[in-house]
mmCIF file of C-alpha atoms in Angstrom:
data_model
loop_
_atom_site.group_PDB
_atom_site.id
_atom_site.type_symbol
_atom_site.label_atom_id
_atom_site.label_comp_id
_atom_site.label_asym_id
_atom_site.label_seq_id
_atom_site.Cartn_x
_atom_site.Cartn_y
_atom_site.Cartn_z
ATOM 1 C CA UNK A 1 77.316 93.241 96.161
ATOM 2 C CA UNK A 2 78.620 95.698 94.821
ATOM 3 C CA UNK A 3 80.592 94.351 90.861
ATOM 4 C CA UNK A 4 82.707 96.142 88.274
ATOM 5 C CA UNK A 5 82.820 94.989 83.793
ATOM 6 C CA UNK A 6 85.316 96.102 81.926
ATOM 7 C CA UNK A 7 84.470 94.376 78.739
ATOM 8 C CA UNK A 8 87.373 95.603 77.364
ATOM 9 C CA UNK A 9 91.067 94.834 78.009
ATOM 10 C CA UNK A 10 93.317 96.139 75.206
ATOM 11 C CA UNK A 11 92.752 99.178 72.612
ATOM 12 C CA UNK A 12 94.981 100.847 70.857
ATOM 13 C CA UNK A 13 94.674 104.382 69.720
ATOM 14 C CA UNK A 14 96.873 106.369 67.353
ATOM 15 C CA UNK A 15 98.202 108.936 69.207
ATOM 16 C CA UNK A 16 95.994 112.750 68.958
ATOM 17 C CA UNK A 17 92.769 110.216 68.063
ATOM 18 C CA UNK A 18 90.086 110.108 70.798
ATOM 19 C CA UNK A 19 90.235 107.011 73.498
ATOM 20 C CA UNK A 20 86.632 105.644 75.678
ATOM 21 C CA UNK A 21 87.055 103.181 78.105
ATOM 22 C CA UNK A 22 84.083 101.328 79.302
ATOM 23 C CA UNK A 23 82.578 100.831 82.801
ATOM 24 C CA UNK A 24 80.172 98.885 83.940
ATOM 25 C CA UNK A 25 78.901 98.603 86.917
ATOM 26 C CA UNK A 26 76.182 96.550 89.916
ATOM 27 C CA UNK A 27 75.562 97.899 93.453
ATOM 28 C CA UNK A 28 71.669 98.058 94.673
ATOM 29 C CA UNK A 29 72.233 101.855 95.326
ATOM 30 C CA UNK A 30 74.355 104.758 93.685
ATOM 31 C CA UNK A 31 77.892 104.223 94.432
ATOM 32 C CA UNK A 32 80.588 106.504 94.698
ATOM 33 C CA UNK A 33 82.264 106.135 91.235
ATOM 34 C CA UNK A 34 86.194 105.890 90.197
ATOM 35 C CA UNK A 35 88.624 105.651 87.767
ATOM 36 C CA UNK A 36 92.185 105.361 88.580
ATOM 37 C CA UNK A 37 95.234 105.041 85.847
ATOM 38 C CA UNK A 38 97.972 102.488 86.588
ATOM 39 C CA UNK A 39 102.165 102.576 84.762
ATOM 40 C CA UNK A 40 103.663 99.775 84.821
ATOM 41 C CA UNK A 41 105.368 98.134 88.208
ATOM 42 C CA UNK A 42 103.352 101.213 89.817
ATOM 43 C CA UNK A 43 100.626 101.639 92.586
ATOM 44 C CA UNK A 44 97.399 103.573 90.951
ATOM 45 C CA UNK A 45 96.575 107.225 90.718
ATOM 46 C CA UNK A 46 93.106 108.389 91.221
ATOM 47 C CA UNK A 47 92.112 110.455 87.421
ATOM 48 C CA UNK A 48 88.952 111.779 88.287
ATOM 49 C CA UNK A 49 85.478 109.975 91.118
ATOM 50 C CA UNK A 50 81.713 110.883 91.084
ATOM 51 C CA UNK A 51 79.910 111.029 94.052
ATOM 52 C CA UNK A 52 77.044 112.746 92.918
ATOM 53 C CA UNK A 53 75.810 115.795 91.164
ATOM 54 C CA UNK A 54 76.066 116.244 88.138
ATOM 55 C CA UNK A 55 76.958 113.956 85.836
ATOM 56 C CA UNK A 56 79.573 114.493 83.735
ATOM 57 C CA UNK A 57 82.781 114.293 85.714
ATOM 58 C CA UNK A 58 86.508 116.016 84.702
ATOM 59 C CA UNK A 59 89.964 114.682 85.559
ATOM 60 C CA UNK A 60 93.066 115.124 85.642
ATOM 61 C CA UNK A 61 95.340 115.317 82.194
ATOM 62 C CA UNK A 62 92.229 115.881 80.481
ATOM 63 C CA UNK A 63 89.576 112.750 80.828
ATOM 64 C CA UNK A 64 86.510 112.481 81.601
ATOM 65 C CA UNK A 65 83.759 110.926 82.519
ATOM 66 C CA UNK A 66 79.768 110.429 82.436
ATOM 67 C CA UNK A 67 77.515 108.835 84.801
ATOM 68 C CA UNK A 68 74.832 106.834 83.391
ATOM 69 C CA UNK A 69 73.021 105.658 86.132
ATOM 70 C CA UNK A 70 70.187 104.471 83.098
ATOM 71 C CA UNK A 71 72.381 102.504 81.923
ATOM 72 C CA UNK A 72 75.039 101.543 85.221
ATOM 73 C CA UNK A 73 78.182 103.712 83.715
ATOM 74 C CA UNK A 74 80.457 104.988 84.568
ATOM 75 C CA UNK A 75 83.106 105.261 80.659
ATOM 76 C CA UNK A 76 85.815 107.731 80.845
ATOM 77 C CA UNK A 77 86.816 109.797 77.532
ATOM 78 C CA UNK A 78 89.346 111.469 76.314
ATOM 79 C CA UNK A 79 89.974 113.062 72.787
ATOM 80 C CA UNK A 80 93.346 113.387 71.969
ATOM 81 C CA UNK A 81 95.095 111.049 73.265
ATOM 82 C CA UNK A 82 99.324 111.465 74.356
ATOM 83 C CA UNK A 83 101.705 109.408 73.947
ATOM 84 C CA UNK A 84 102.602 108.868 77.916
ATOM 85 C CA UNK A 85 98.506 108.050 78.069
ATOM 86 C CA UNK A 86 99.966 104.032 77.381
ATOM 87 C CA UNK A 87 98.912 102.812 81.096
ATOM 88 C CA UNK A 88 96.186 100.291 82.630
ATOM 89 C CA UNK A 89 93.546 101.764 83.526
ATOM 90 C CA UNK A 90 90.302 100.265 86.584
ATOM 91 C CA UNK A 91 87.441 101.747 87.241
ATOM 92 C CA UNK A 92 86.096 101.250 90.700
ATOM 93 C CA UNK A 93 83.127 101.224 92.755
ATOM 94 C CA UNK A 94 82.614 102.021 96.350
ATOM 95 C CA UNK A 95 80.044 102.459 98.865
ATOM 96 C CA UNK A 96 79.498 103.938 102.189
ATOM 97 C CA UNK A 97 77.109 101.369 103.984
ATOM 98 C CA UNK A 98 80.422 98.824 102.435
ATOM 99 C CA UNK A 99 82.666 100.788 104.405
ATOM 100 C CA UNK A 100 83.866 102.655 101.400
ATOM 101 C CA UNK A 101 85.823 99.804 99.833
ATOM 102 C CA UNK A 102 86.663 99.743 96.607
ATOM 103 C CA UNK A 103 86.185 96.476 93.850
ATOM 104 C CA UNK A 104 87.951 97.122 90.698
ATOM 105 C CA UNK A 105 87.418 95.779 87.669
ATOM 106 C CA UNK A 106 89.828 94.116 85.588
ATOM 107 C CA UNK A 107 91.013 96.419 83.654
ATOM 108 C CA UNK A 108 91.431 97.937 80.819
ATOM 109 C CA UNK A 109 95.254 98.136 78.858
ATOM 110 C CA UNK A 110 95.792 101.606 76.978
ATOM 111 C CA UNK A 111 98.234 100.839 73.788
ATOM 112 C CA UNK A 112 99.496 104.347 71.817
ATOM 113 C CA UNK A 113 100.933 104.557 68.210
ATOM 114 C CA UNK A 114 102.701 106.530 67.156
ATOM 115 C CA UNK B 1 101.728 116.721 101.610
ATOM 116 C CA UNK B 2 103.064 113.555 101.365
ATOM 117 C CA UNK B 3 101.965 110.584 99.694
ATOM 118 C CA UNK B 4 101.488 107.547 100.405
ATOM 119 C CA UNK B 5 104.433 104.893 101.013
ATOM 120 C CA UNK B 6 105.415 101.922 100.960
ATOM 121 C CA UNK B 7 108.694 99.719 102.273
ATOM 122 C CA UNK B 8 110.214 97.396 101.078
ATOM 123 C CA UNK B 9 109.785 98.265 98.018
ATOM 124 C CA UNK B 10 110.422 94.685 96.355
ATOM 125 C CA UNK B 11 110.425 91.568 98.400
ATOM 126 C CA UNK B 12 112.163 88.039 96.899
ATOM 127 C CA UNK B 13 111.197 85.317 99.744
ATOM 128 C CA UNK B 14 112.356 81.416 99.745
ATOM 129 C CA UNK B 15 108.716 79.619 99.692
ATOM 130 C CA UNK B 16 107.593 79.006 103.712
ATOM 131 C CA UNK B 17 109.030 82.231 105.058
ATOM 132 C CA UNK B 18 107.949 84.717 107.040
ATOM 133 C CA UNK B 19 107.506 88.264 105.718
ATOM 134 C CA UNK B 20 105.800 92.182 106.628
ATOM 135 C CA UNK B 21 105.415 95.310 104.771
ATOM 136 C CA UNK B 22 104.811 98.165 106.257
ATOM 137 C CA UNK B 23 102.418 100.837 105.132
ATOM 138 C CA UNK B 24 102.722 104.981 106.242
ATOM 139 C CA UNK B 25 99.385 106.219 105.085
ATOM 140 C CA UNK B 26 99.208 110.714 104.661
ATOM 141 C CA UNK B 27 99.689 112.163 108.016
ATOM 142 C CA UNK B 28 96.032 114.107 108.847
ATOM 143 C CA UNK B 29 93.925 110.649 106.833
ATOM 144 C CA UNK B 30 92.361 107.855 109.632
ATOM 145 C CA UNK B 31 91.292 105.028 107.480
ATOM 146 C CA UNK B 32 93.709 102.358 105.764
ATOM 147 C CA UNK B 33 93.042 100.324 103.600
ATOM 148 C CA UNK B 34 95.268 96.736 102.111
ATOM 149 C CA UNK B 35 95.075 95.044 98.235
ATOM 150 C CA UNK B 36 96.347 93.163 96.230
ATOM 151 C CA UNK B 37 97.667 93.264 92.811
ATOM 152 C CA UNK B 38 98.211 89.404 91.250
ATOM 153 C CA UNK B 39 98.974 90.201 87.990
ATOM 154 C CA UNK B 40 96.973 91.144 85.064
ATOM 155 C CA UNK B 41 94.098 91.468 87.335
ATOM 156 C CA UNK B 42 92.649 94.933 88.961
ATOM 157 C CA UNK B 43 93.302 95.006 92.646
ATOM 158 C CA UNK B 44 91.265 92.988 95.147
ATOM 159 C CA UNK B 45 90.749 94.363 99.090
ATOM 160 C CA UNK B 46 92.114 92.497 101.693
ATOM 161 C CA UNK B 47 91.572 93.969 104.856
ATOM 162 C CA UNK B 48 90.721 98.289 106.390
ATOM 163 C CA UNK B 49 91.205 99.610 109.072
ATOM 164 C CA UNK B 50 89.663 103.010 110.904
ATOM 165 C CA UNK B 51 92.596 104.621 112.961
ATOM 166 C CA UNK B 52 93.927 101.390 115.444
ATOM 167 C CA UNK B 53 90.438 99.409 114.878
ATOM 168 C CA UNK B 54 90.112 96.611 112.069
ATOM 169 C CA UNK B 55 86.793 96.848 110.804
ATOM 170 C CA UNK B 56 87.445 94.245 107.697
ATOM 171 C CA UNK B 57 88.913 91.073 107.118
ATOM 172 C CA UNK B 58 88.255 90.001 103.125
ATOM 173 C CA UNK B 59 87.984 86.131 103.227
ATOM 174 C CA UNK B 60 91.091 86.290 101.172
ATOM 175 C CA UNK B 61 92.999 87.280 103.790
ATOM 176 C CA UNK B 62 93.579 83.896 105.474
ATOM 177 C CA UNK B 63 94.964 82.813 108.686
ATOM 178 C CA UNK B 64 98.269 83.249 107.747
ATOM 179 C CA UNK B 65 98.120 86.985 106.808
ATOM 180 C CA UNK B 66 97.737 89.615 109.673
ATOM 181 C CA UNK B 67 97.398 93.520 109.705
ATOM 182 C CA UNK B 68 97.401 96.110 112.356
ATOM 183 C CA UNK B 69 97.896 99.916 112.620
ATOM 184 C CA UNK B 70 98.927 100.033 116.249
ATOM 185 C CA UNK B 71 98.258 103.463 116.590
ATOM 186 C CA UNK B 72 96.659 104.648 114.115
ATOM 187 C CA UNK B 73 98.975 105.342 112.229
ATOM 188 C CA UNK B 74 101.794 102.856 110.437
ATOM 189 C CA UNK B 75 100.071 100.089 109.053
ATOM 190 C CA UNK B 76 102.173 96.028 108.533
ATOM 191 C CA UNK B 77 100.976 93.710 107.106
ATOM 192 C CA UNK B 78 102.517 90.202 107.894
ATOM 193 C CA UNK B 79 102.420 86.467 105.474
ATOM 194 C CA UNK B 80 103.680 84.086 107.445
ATOM 195 C CA UNK B 81 104.217 80.587 105.824
ATOM 196 C CA UNK B 82 104.813 82.286 102.040
ATOM 197 C CA UNK B 83 103.133 80.264 99.396
ATOM 198 C CA UNK B 84 104.117 80.752 95.372
ATOM 199 C CA UNK B 85 99.733 81.859 95.341
ATOM 200 C CA UNK B 86 101.055 84.474 97.943
ATOM 201 C CA UNK B 87 102.975 86.675 95.101
ATOM 202 C CA UNK B 88 101.862 90.032 93.956
ATOM 203 C CA UNK B 89 101.073 93.552 94.281
ATOM 204 C CA UNK B 90 100.886 94.837 98.236
ATOM 205 C CA UNK B 91 98.887 97.824 97.735
ATOM 206 C CA UNK B 92 98.378 100.377 100.631
ATOM 207 C CA UNK B 93 96.254 103.001 100.737
ATOM 208 C CA UNK B 94 94.660 105.924 102.660
ATOM 209 C CA UNK B 95 91.490 107.807 102.617
ATOM 210 C CA UNK B 96 90.175 110.843 105.180
ATOM 211 C CA UNK B 97 86.692 108.972 106.285
ATOM 212 C CA UNK B 98 85.040 112.458 106.936
ATOM 213 C CA UNK B 99 80.688 111.433 109.762
ATOM 214 C CA UNK B 100 78.524 113.935 107.688
ATOM 215 C CA UNK B 101 79.784 112.295 103.624
ATOM 216 C CA UNK B 102 79.385 109.997 102.487
ATOM 217 C CA UNK B 103 82.551 108.831 99.684
ATOM 218 C CA UNK B 104 86.079 109.339 100.047
ATOM 219 C CA UNK B 105 88.303 109.663 97.606
ATOM 220 C CA UNK B 106 91.668 107.199 98.138
ATOM 221 C CA UNK B 107 95.117 107.278 97.334
ATOM 222 C CA UNK B 108 97.008 105.013 96.642
ATOM 223 C CA UNK B 109 101.347 103.951 97.433
ATOM 224 C CA UNK B 110 103.256 102.282 95.024
ATOM 225 C CA UNK B 111 103.501 98.903 96.449
ATOM 226 C CA UNK B 112 105.585 95.823 97.456
ATOM 227 C CA UNK B 113 105.920 93.698 94.752
ATOM 228 C CA UNK B 114 106.424 90.434 96.356
ATOM 229 C CA UNK B 115 107.774 86.674 95.184
ATOM 230 C CA UNK B 116 107.764 84.374 96.727
ATOM 231 C CA UNK B 117 110.134 81.289 94.835
#
């Protein structure tokens, strides 16, 4: 069975500072990995995904993530945070053998200080 | 290319009533997924369709829940005899599943927020 852990429930960061959100997954084979962002009361927007190939993936809004197989991690980073990045971020794992349904972590809420 | 749409966006109902939600996926997408998200949690998988066939249902989907995708386009999720524990955001996502590739990318709708009084 797939599982995802996001160890940080809340993170507060100053505008202009860097941001890193942690994600650890558990799955026997190589999973497909995703980061989504959710603003209050809204649906989920895809930031980036990893299927195969280059382990450093670029996404929208200046985000990037690195797949590290040895650590079972897929951490999300942004070099300089903007006030509009305040939202909840979800890491998710999918697998073709499981119908590509997604298993989500509990989310990390990001607050941005001016 | 219009995105995934869901209707209604909000639904308030009394315990014991039946409710039905609709999801319209991206037009060429053959996969449609339903998820439920309670406050402060990540979304949890409920069920998914490949065209009109329902391929998997989660144990979360009790007998009071039923989902359909009659013509392989839009889908409905019905909850009978609602309970207060059904209060949640119900999210729909669609994707294009290709035979030759592994993963697919799911695009989410805005969700339907259900409140059961």
